[in-house]
Short mmCIF file of C-alpha atoms and ligand atoms in Angstrom, two decimals:
data_model
loop_
_atom_site.label_atom_id
_atom_site.label_comp_id
_atom_site.label_asym_id
_atom_site.label_seq_id
_atom_site.Cartn_x
_atom_site.Cartn_y
_atom_site.Cartn_z
CA MET A 1 33.64 2.84 -9.09
CA ASN A 2 30.68 3.84 -11.26
CA ILE A 3 27.08 2.61 -10.57
CA LEU A 4 24.13 3.33 -12.85
CA VAL A 5 20.75 3.34 -11.16
CA THR A 6 17.95 3.22 -13.57
CA GLY A 7 14.61 4.65 -12.26
CA GLY A 8 16.90 6.00 -9.85
CA ALA A 9 14.40 8.91 -8.57
CA GLY A 10 11.80 6.15 -7.91
CA PHE A 11 10.99 4.68 -4.52
CA VAL A 12 13.38 1.74 -4.87
CA GLY A 13 15.94 3.30 -6.84
CA SER A 14 16.58 6.50 -4.96
CA ASN A 15 17.08 4.45 -1.75
CA ILE A 16 19.50 2.28 -3.40
CA CYS A 17 21.37 5.18 -4.55
CA ILE A 18 21.49 6.63 -1.39
CA TYR A 19 22.28 3.51 0.79
CA LEU A 20 25.21 2.60 -2.05
CA LYS A 21 26.70 6.03 -1.72
CA GLU A 22 26.98 5.61 1.88
CA TYR A 23 28.19 2.04 1.65
CA TYR A 24 30.54 3.04 -1.18
CA SER A 25 31.54 6.46 -0.07
CA ASN A 26 34.13 7.10 -3.15
CA ALA A 27 31.62 5.36 -5.72
CA HIS A 28 30.40 7.81 -8.62
CA ILE A 29 26.63 7.08 -8.49
CA ILE A 30 24.17 8.00 -11.18
CA ALA A 31 20.49 8.20 -11.09
CA PHE A 32 18.64 7.85 -14.44
CA ASP A 33 15.23 8.44 -14.85
CA ASN A 34 12.33 10.09 -16.78
CA LEU A 35 10.48 11.22 -13.77
CA HIS A 36 7.45 9.56 -14.98
CA ARG A 37 6.30 8.57 -11.51
CA ARG A 38 4.31 11.31 -9.66
CA GLY A 39 6.49 12.23 -6.71
CA SER A 40 9.63 10.94 -7.88
CA GLU A 41 10.69 14.61 -8.67
CA LEU A 42 10.82 15.05 -4.70
CA ASN A 43 13.73 12.82 -4.67
CA LEU A 44 16.01 14.98 -6.51
CA LYS A 45 16.86 17.11 -3.62
CA ARG A 46 17.79 14.11 -1.47
CA LEU A 47 19.93 12.85 -4.42
CA LYS A 48 21.67 15.87 -4.59
CA GLU A 49 22.39 16.17 -0.89
CA LYS A 50 24.20 13.05 -1.33
CA ASP A 51 26.38 13.92 -4.44
CA ILE A 52 24.57 11.31 -6.71
CA THR A 53 24.31 12.34 -10.10
CA PHE A 54 21.46 12.64 -11.56
CA ILE A 55 20.44 12.32 -15.36
CA HIS A 56 17.27 13.02 -16.86
CA GLY A 57 16.41 10.32 -19.64
CA ASP A 58 14.14 7.45 -20.77
CA ILE A 59 15.19 4.16 -20.99
CA ARG A 60 13.17 3.69 -23.94
CA ASN A 61 15.32 5.92 -26.02
CA PRO A 62 18.82 4.52 -26.59
CA THR A 63 19.80 7.82 -27.26
CA ASP A 64 19.39 9.06 -24.07
CA PHE A 65 21.97 6.59 -22.89
CA LEU A 66 24.84 8.59 -24.78
CA GLN A 67 24.62 11.08 -21.73
CA ILE A 68 25.86 8.65 -19.20
CA PRO A 69 29.61 7.37 -18.71
CA PRO A 70 30.74 3.93 -18.48
CA CYS A 71 29.55 2.22 -15.40
CA ASP A 72 30.80 -1.03 -13.40
CA TRP A 73 27.07 -1.88 -12.55
CA VAL A 74 23.79 -1.16 -13.83
CA ILE A 75 20.80 -1.61 -11.26
CA GLU A 76 17.68 -1.78 -13.31
CA CYS A 77 14.87 -0.19 -11.17
CA SER A 78 12.90 1.70 -13.72
CA ALA A 79 9.56 0.45 -14.40
CA GLU A 80 5.70 1.06 -14.82
CA PRO A 81 5.30 -0.91 -11.73
CA SER A 82 1.48 -0.82 -11.51
CA VAL A 83 -0.01 -4.41 -11.84
CA LEU A 84 -3.21 -2.66 -13.24
CA ALA A 85 -1.45 -1.03 -16.01
CA GLY A 86 -2.82 -2.02 -19.62
CA PHE A 87 -6.15 -3.42 -18.31
CA HIS A 88 -8.05 -0.36 -18.87
CA SER A 89 -5.85 1.79 -20.66
CA SER A 90 -3.25 1.18 -23.57
CA PRO A 91 -0.38 -1.53 -22.65
CA TYR A 92 1.87 0.54 -24.91
CA TYR A 93 3.94 2.41 -22.10
CA LEU A 94 4.09 -0.60 -19.95
CA VAL A 95 5.64 -2.72 -22.66
CA GLN A 96 7.91 0.03 -23.96
CA SER A 97 9.32 0.90 -20.60
CA ASN A 98 9.39 -2.67 -18.97
CA LEU A 99 10.40 -4.63 -21.75
CA THR A 100 11.87 -2.87 -24.48
CA GLY A 101 13.39 -0.29 -21.88
CA ALA A 102 14.96 -3.02 -19.99
CA ILE A 103 16.62 -4.58 -23.23
CA ASN A 104 18.11 -1.01 -23.95
CA CYS A 105 19.56 -0.92 -20.61
CA LEU A 106 21.05 -4.89 -21.08
CA ASP A 107 22.26 -3.59 -24.18
CA TRP A 108 24.00 -0.45 -22.72
CA ALA A 109 25.28 -2.93 -19.81
CA LYS A 110 26.63 -5.07 -22.48
CA GLU A 111 28.61 -2.42 -24.45
CA ASN A 112 29.91 -1.14 -21.22
CA LYS A 113 30.63 -4.60 -19.75
CA SER A 114 28.62 -3.62 -16.87
CA SER A 115 27.40 -6.23 -14.23
CA PHE A 116 23.64 -6.19 -14.36
CA ILE A 117 20.81 -6.59 -11.11
CA PHE A 118 17.61 -6.47 -12.18
CA LEU A 119 14.54 -5.65 -10.14
CA SER A 120 11.43 -8.16 -11.15
CA THR A 121 8.48 -9.25 -9.22
CA SER A 122 6.68 -11.69 -7.82
CA ARG A 123 3.77 -10.86 -10.06
CA VAL A 124 5.62 -13.47 -12.79
CA TYR A 125 3.81 -16.21 -10.91
CA PRO A 126 0.61 -16.78 -12.27
CA TYR A 127 -2.40 -15.39 -10.44
CA SER A 128 -4.53 -18.10 -11.80
CA ILE A 129 -2.71 -20.65 -10.09
CA ILE A 130 -2.52 -18.88 -6.77
CA ASN A 131 -6.03 -17.71 -6.56
CA SER A 132 -7.22 -21.49 -7.38
CA LEU A 133 -5.58 -22.90 -4.37
CA PRO A 134 -7.80 -23.92 -1.61
CA TYR A 135 -7.96 -21.17 1.55
CA LEU A 136 -9.72 -21.02 4.89
CA GLU A 137 -11.08 -17.77 5.79
CA THR A 138 -9.98 -16.92 9.24
CA GLU A 139 -11.46 -13.86 11.12
CA THR A 140 -8.87 -11.58 9.38
CA ARG A 141 -6.90 -13.34 6.63
CA PHE A 142 -7.08 -16.25 3.99
CA THR A 143 -4.83 -19.26 5.19
CA PRO A 144 -3.74 -22.07 2.54
CA GLU A 145 -5.00 -25.26 3.42
CA TYR A 146 -1.45 -26.44 2.96
CA GLU A 147 -2.26 -30.26 3.70
CA LYS A 148 -4.58 -30.24 0.47
CA ILE A 149 -1.98 -28.42 -1.81
CA ASN A 150 0.69 -30.14 -3.73
CA ILE A 151 2.49 -27.71 -5.84
CA PRO A 152 6.03 -27.41 -6.22
CA GLY A 153 7.38 -24.14 -4.80
CA PHE A 154 4.41 -24.02 -2.32
CA SER A 155 5.07 -24.55 1.21
CA GLU A 156 4.22 -23.12 4.64
CA LYS A 157 7.33 -20.78 4.11
CA GLY A 158 5.43 -19.30 0.86
CA ILE A 159 6.15 -19.21 -2.75
CA SER A 160 9.65 -20.14 -3.79
CA GLU A 161 11.58 -20.02 -7.42
CA GLU A 162 10.20 -23.60 -8.00
CA PHE A 163 6.54 -22.34 -8.18
CA PRO A 164 5.16 -23.00 -11.84
CA LEU A 165 5.11 -20.22 -14.21
CA LYS A 166 2.64 -21.34 -16.67
CA GLY A 167 -0.82 -19.05 -16.74
CA PRO A 168 -1.59 -15.68 -16.74
CA ARG A 169 -0.12 -13.27 -14.76
CA THR A 170 -0.90 -9.94 -16.05
CA LEU A 171 1.21 -7.69 -18.78
CA TYR A 172 3.14 -6.19 -16.02
CA GLY A 173 4.16 -9.58 -14.74
CA ALA A 174 4.37 -10.66 -18.45
CA THR A 175 6.85 -8.02 -19.31
CA LYS A 176 9.20 -8.55 -16.49
CA LEU A 177 9.23 -12.20 -16.96
CA SER A 178 10.03 -11.52 -20.59
CA ALA A 179 12.79 -9.07 -19.71
CA GLU A 180 14.34 -11.50 -17.17
CA ILE A 181 14.52 -14.27 -19.80
CA VAL A 182 16.29 -11.72 -22.11
CA ALA A 183 18.68 -10.78 -19.26
CA LEU A 184 19.86 -14.21 -18.79
CA GLU A 185 20.22 -14.61 -22.51
CA TYR A 186 22.44 -11.57 -22.31
CA ALA A 187 24.35 -13.31 -19.51
CA GLU A 188 25.08 -16.36 -21.55
CA MET A 189 25.62 -14.88 -25.04
CA TYR A 190 27.74 -11.79 -23.94
CA ASP A 191 29.11 -12.93 -20.49
CA ILE A 192 27.64 -9.97 -18.63
CA PRO A 193 26.76 -11.17 -14.97
CA VAL A 194 23.12 -10.68 -14.11
CA VAL A 195 21.21 -11.46 -11.08
CA ILE A 196 17.59 -11.48 -10.92
CA ASN A 197 15.45 -10.36 -7.39
CA ARG A 198 11.78 -11.23 -7.88
CA CYS A 199 10.43 -8.88 -5.17
CA GLY A 200 7.13 -8.94 -3.19
CA ILE A 201 5.89 -5.95 -1.68
CA ILE A 202 8.79 -3.50 -0.68
CA ALA A 203 7.82 -0.75 1.59
CA GLY A 204 9.42 2.37 3.38
CA PRO A 205 9.67 5.82 3.28
CA TRP A 206 9.67 7.91 0.12
CA GLN A 207 7.21 5.35 -1.68
CA MET A 208 4.54 7.42 -3.43
CA GLY A 209 1.84 5.15 -2.44
CA LYS A 210 -1.04 5.39 -4.56
CA VAL A 211 -4.25 3.00 -4.96
CA ASP A 212 -2.81 0.65 -7.73
CA GLN A 213 0.92 0.61 -6.01
CA GLY A 214 2.28 1.08 -2.99
CA VAL A 215 -0.67 0.02 -0.60
CA VAL A 216 1.27 0.27 2.67
CA THR A 217 1.77 3.89 2.21
CA LEU A 218 -1.66 4.55 1.15
CA TRP A 219 -3.03 2.77 3.95
CA LEU A 220 -0.87 4.77 6.36
CA ALA A 221 -1.42 7.97 4.39
CA ASN A 222 -5.37 7.90 4.32
CA HIS A 223 -5.34 7.31 8.06
CA ILE A 224 -2.97 10.47 8.82
CA SER A 225 -5.40 12.25 6.28
CA GLY A 226 -8.48 11.05 7.38
CA LYS A 227 -9.63 9.43 3.71
CA PRO A 228 -11.36 6.37 3.46
CA ILE A 229 -9.67 3.25 2.63
CA GLU A 230 -11.33 0.38 0.49
CA TYR A 231 -11.24 -3.47 0.80
CA ILE A 232 -11.19 -4.40 -3.14
CA GLY A 233 -11.98 -7.87 -4.17
CA PHE A 234 -12.11 -11.56 -2.83
CA GLY A 235 -15.20 -10.70 -1.00
CA GLY A 236 -14.28 -7.07 -0.04
CA GLN A 237 -13.23 -8.10 3.76
CA GLY A 238 -9.76 -7.30 3.12
CA LYS A 239 -8.36 -10.80 3.68
CA GLN A 240 -5.96 -11.21 0.87
CA VAL A 241 -2.46 -11.62 2.25
CA ARG A 242 1.02 -10.25 1.43
CA ASP A 243 4.38 -9.62 2.84
CA LEU A 244 6.38 -7.00 3.09
CA LEU A 245 10.35 -6.32 2.63
CA ASP A 246 11.79 -3.27 4.14
CA ILE A 247 13.60 -0.96 1.59
CA GLU A 248 16.81 -1.02 4.01
CA ASP A 249 16.86 -5.14 3.98
CA LEU A 250 16.47 -4.85 0.01
CA CYS A 251 19.33 -2.38 -0.11
CA ARG A 252 21.39 -4.70 2.22
CA LEU A 253 20.85 -7.61 -0.32
CA ILE A 254 21.85 -5.78 -3.24
CA VAL A 255 25.14 -4.78 -1.61
CA TRP A 256 25.85 -8.60 -0.76
CA GLN A 257 25.03 -9.36 -4.38
CA MET A 258 27.60 -6.85 -5.60
CA GLY A 259 30.41 -8.24 -3.63
CA ASN A 260 29.44 -11.88 -4.41
CA ILE A 261 28.35 -11.54 -7.97
CA SER A 262 30.73 -14.15 -9.56
CA SER A 263 28.97 -16.88 -7.30
CA ILE A 264 25.47 -15.98 -8.06
CA ASN A 265 25.82 -14.96 -11.64
CA LYS A 266 22.67 -15.92 -13.45
CA GLU A 267 20.53 -16.52 -10.27
CA VAL A 268 17.06 -16.00 -9.71
CA PHE A 269 16.14 -15.22 -6.21
CA ASN A 270 12.69 -14.82 -4.52
CA VAL A 271 13.18 -11.64 -2.28
CA GLY A 272 10.56 -10.62 0.59
CA GLY A 273 9.87 -10.27 4.09
CA GLY A 274 8.26 -13.98 4.48
CA VAL A 275 5.68 -15.32 6.64
CA LYS A 276 7.07 -13.07 9.83
CA ARG A 277 6.24 -9.78 7.74
CA SER A 278 2.79 -11.00 6.38
CA PHE A 279 -0.28 -9.04 6.81
CA SER A 280 -3.75 -8.94 5.30
CA LEU A 281 -5.33 -5.55 4.29
CA ASN A 282 -7.57 -6.02 7.28
CA GLU A 283 -4.51 -6.50 9.70
CA LEU A 284 -2.76 -3.50 8.09
CA THR A 285 -5.86 -1.33 8.96
CA SER A 286 -5.59 -2.37 12.66
CA LEU A 287 -2.05 -1.83 12.59
CA SER A 288 -2.43 1.88 10.78
CA HIS A 289 -4.99 2.75 13.76
CA GLN A 290 -2.41 1.67 16.42
CA ILE A 291 0.12 3.70 14.91
CA THR A 292 -1.39 6.64 13.87
CA GLY A 293 -4.33 6.63 16.58
CA ARG A 294 -6.80 7.51 13.98
CA VAL A 295 -9.79 5.21 12.35
CA VAL A 296 -10.92 6.11 8.85
CA PRO A 297 -14.21 5.11 7.15
CA ILE A 298 -13.67 1.51 5.36
CA ARG A 299 -15.54 0.85 1.87
CA TYR A 300 -16.24 -2.76 1.12
CA ASN A 301 -16.17 -3.64 -2.68
CA PRO A 302 -16.34 -7.54 -3.31
CA ASP A 303 -15.70 -7.11 -7.04
CA THR A 304 -11.83 -8.48 -7.58
CA ARG A 305 -9.49 -6.49 -9.80
CA PRO A 306 -8.35 -8.00 -12.72
CA GLY A 307 -4.97 -10.02 -12.07
CA ASP A 308 -5.23 -9.52 -8.50
CA VAL A 309 -3.93 -12.45 -6.10
CA LYS A 310 -5.54 -13.69 -2.98
CA TYR A 311 -2.33 -14.61 -1.39
CA TYR A 312 1.55 -14.27 -1.90
CA ILE A 313 4.15 -14.93 0.95
CA THR A 314 7.82 -14.82 -0.28
CA ASP A 315 9.78 -18.21 0.52
CA THR A 316 13.39 -16.46 0.82
CA SER A 317 15.10 -20.05 1.67
CA LYS A 318 17.06 -20.18 -1.67
CA ILE A 319 19.23 -16.72 -0.72
CA GLU A 320 19.26 -17.35 3.04
CA SER A 321 20.80 -20.94 2.02
CA ILE A 322 23.80 -19.36 0.38
CA SER A 323 24.08 -16.03 2.19
CA ALA A 324 23.96 -14.54 5.51
CA TRP A 325 21.16 -12.37 4.32
CA LYS A 326 17.42 -12.39 6.06
CA PRO A 327 15.17 -9.79 6.53
CA GLU A 328 15.80 -7.94 9.93
CA ILE A 329 13.34 -4.84 9.89
CA SER A 330 10.05 -5.97 11.42
CA LEU A 331 6.52 -4.95 9.97
CA ILE A 332 5.99 -2.73 12.64
CA GLN A 333 9.15 -0.81 12.27
CA THR A 334 8.63 -0.39 8.58
CA LEU A 335 5.37 0.99 9.42
CA ASN A 336 6.37 3.40 12.09
CA LYS A 337 9.15 4.46 9.58
CA ILE A 338 6.77 5.16 7.04
CA ALA A 339 4.25 6.82 9.45
CA CYS A 340 7.11 9.07 10.78
CA TRP A 341 8.05 10.14 7.31
CA LEU A 342 4.68 11.08 6.45
CA PHE A 343 4.15 13.37 9.39
CA ASP A 344 7.64 14.96 8.80
CA ASN A 345 7.00 15.61 5.16
CA SER A 346 3.29 16.41 5.04
CA GLU A 347 3.57 19.77 3.39
CA ARG A 348 5.67 18.64 0.47
CA LEU A 349 3.72 15.32 0.20
CA LYS A 350 0.09 17.04 0.12
CA GLY A 351 -1.65 16.33 -3.48
CA ILE A 352 0.75 13.20 -4.03
CA VAL A 353 0.45 11.11 -1.14
CA LEU A 354 -1.50 12.88 1.42
N1 LIG B 401 7.72 -1.23 -4.81
C1 LIG B 401 7.49 -2.47 -4.60
O1 LIG B 401 6.47 -2.78 -4.09
C2 LIG B 401 8.11 -3.39 -6.01
C3 LIG B 401 7.74 -4.93 -5.77
C4 LIG B 401 8.26 -5.77 -6.72
C5 LIG B 401 9.07 -5.02 -7.76
N2 LIG B 401 9.37 -4.01 -7.82
C6 LIG B 401 10.07 -3.34 -8.97
O2 LIG B 401 10.90 -2.69 -8.34
C7 LIG B 401 11.36 -1.60 -9.40
C8 LIG B 401 11.10 -0.33 -8.77
O3 LIG B 401 10.00 -0.06 -8.24
P1 LIG B 401 9.62 1.26 -7.45
O4 LIG B 401 8.41 0.74 -6.33
O5 LIG B 401 10.52 2.11 -7.29
O6 LIG B 401 8.29 2.11 -8.30
P2 LIG B 401 8.44 3.45 -8.71
O7 LIG B 401 7.53 3.94 -9.60
O8 LIG B 401 8.81 4.41 -7.31
O9 LIG B 401 9.81 3.91 -9.62
C9 LIG B 401 10.11 3.72 -10.75
C10 LIG B 401 11.08 4.86 -11.36
O10 LIG B 401 10.97 4.56 -12.63
C11 LIG B 401 11.16 5.72 -13.45
N3 LIG B 401 10.57 5.46 -14.98
C12 LIG B 401 9.10 4.90 -15.15
N4 LIG B 401 9.47 4.64 -16.61
C13 LIG B 401 10.58 5.27 -16.94
C14 LIG B 401 11.51 5.22 -18.31
N5 LIG B 401 10.70 4.44 -19.54
N6 LIG B 401 12.48 5.68 -18.48
C15 LIG B 401 13.29 6.18 -17.35
N7 LIG B 401 12.50 5.97 -16.11
C16 LIG B 401 11.45 5.30 -15.82
C17 LIG B 401 9.71 6.45 -12.83
O11 LIG B 401 9.85 7.94 -12.91
C18 LIG B 401 9.95 6.06 -11.28
O12 LIG B 401 11.01 7.08 -10.73
C19 LIG B 401 10.64 -1.69 -10.52
O13 LIG B 401 11.14 -2.42 -11.47
C20 LIG B 401 9.47 -2.65 -9.99
O14 LIG B 401 8.82 -3.45 -10.84
C21 LIG B 401 8.58 -2.92 -6.99
#
């Protein structure tokens, strides 16, 4: 079996490559990446050690795909993953990579009759709707006033695939949703199996966290290196809520999807850690303090960044109803794994994460 992982040197891609190699030891796994993300180059050694082929290439350039042998699978993990991309900069790279590039990947999959798994995002759901819901403010987080909310796909379990899609969602969310729509058309017109995973925050070792992406790593890294953290937006108290899925739980899901592709062809799944793995920034600070034993200065910035959401928790009922998969790694276990990775690799992560 040949498996192509685009964005294979990134956080999600490199971990998927390594997990798949351990699971399918005879598979030929190819990581294809243009190393655009600072720190992705550190993953090349990990890939090489596991006998994973690295091909330097750019999904924006169809000719770069000529270097790749035919593959049974394409797992599309390459992207500009920052939700802030395009706000104070040109949207060109974002649109070219996340939309045109994703279509190039689909086209290559069509030519090679490969099955296609697409890493999409929870940010396809409009921030305008999420932020307009009524919330109570507890000491550490925003909590929806469920009894006052009557929107499809919104419940105590979180946000499901039924949540409305009409409204602004950032160009990041828009390029991902557009790529999803094209992917489903490719499945229909060209008969290639396609599965879409709309992921909330994914976290774990080897995520090169920065201010605009990878908040969990950023928080722990700043605690370890003594740099300040900043609560940005929604009043500046760090009460915005997210859930977290450990990268290993995601990899386990990908393996299940590969084994069950015919029964889930053309399906879209919300994938995340759910209520049990939810946290606010404020709570993440306390947990980071507990884990690292360090306290860092906190900056309070009430101004909300464009496109930001007050609350997102994934309702994973759909995937859990058709599979035995559910997240297994707890929030605290993931945070501990990241902290150990940061301590163990502090020298090489200096200037990138630390
Ligand atoms: N990490 C998360 O919390 C999260 C959440 C939801 C969705 N996702 C999605 O998962 C996927 C992987 O995200 P990640 O966290 O690993 O990001 P990442 O930045 O760590 O990895 C993306 C990789 O893609 C590469 N890349 C970027 N542009 C490219 C191009 N034009 N050609 C080839 N390679 C290119 C980068 O160099 C990088 O190595 C993305 O599609 C992202 O939208 C991630």
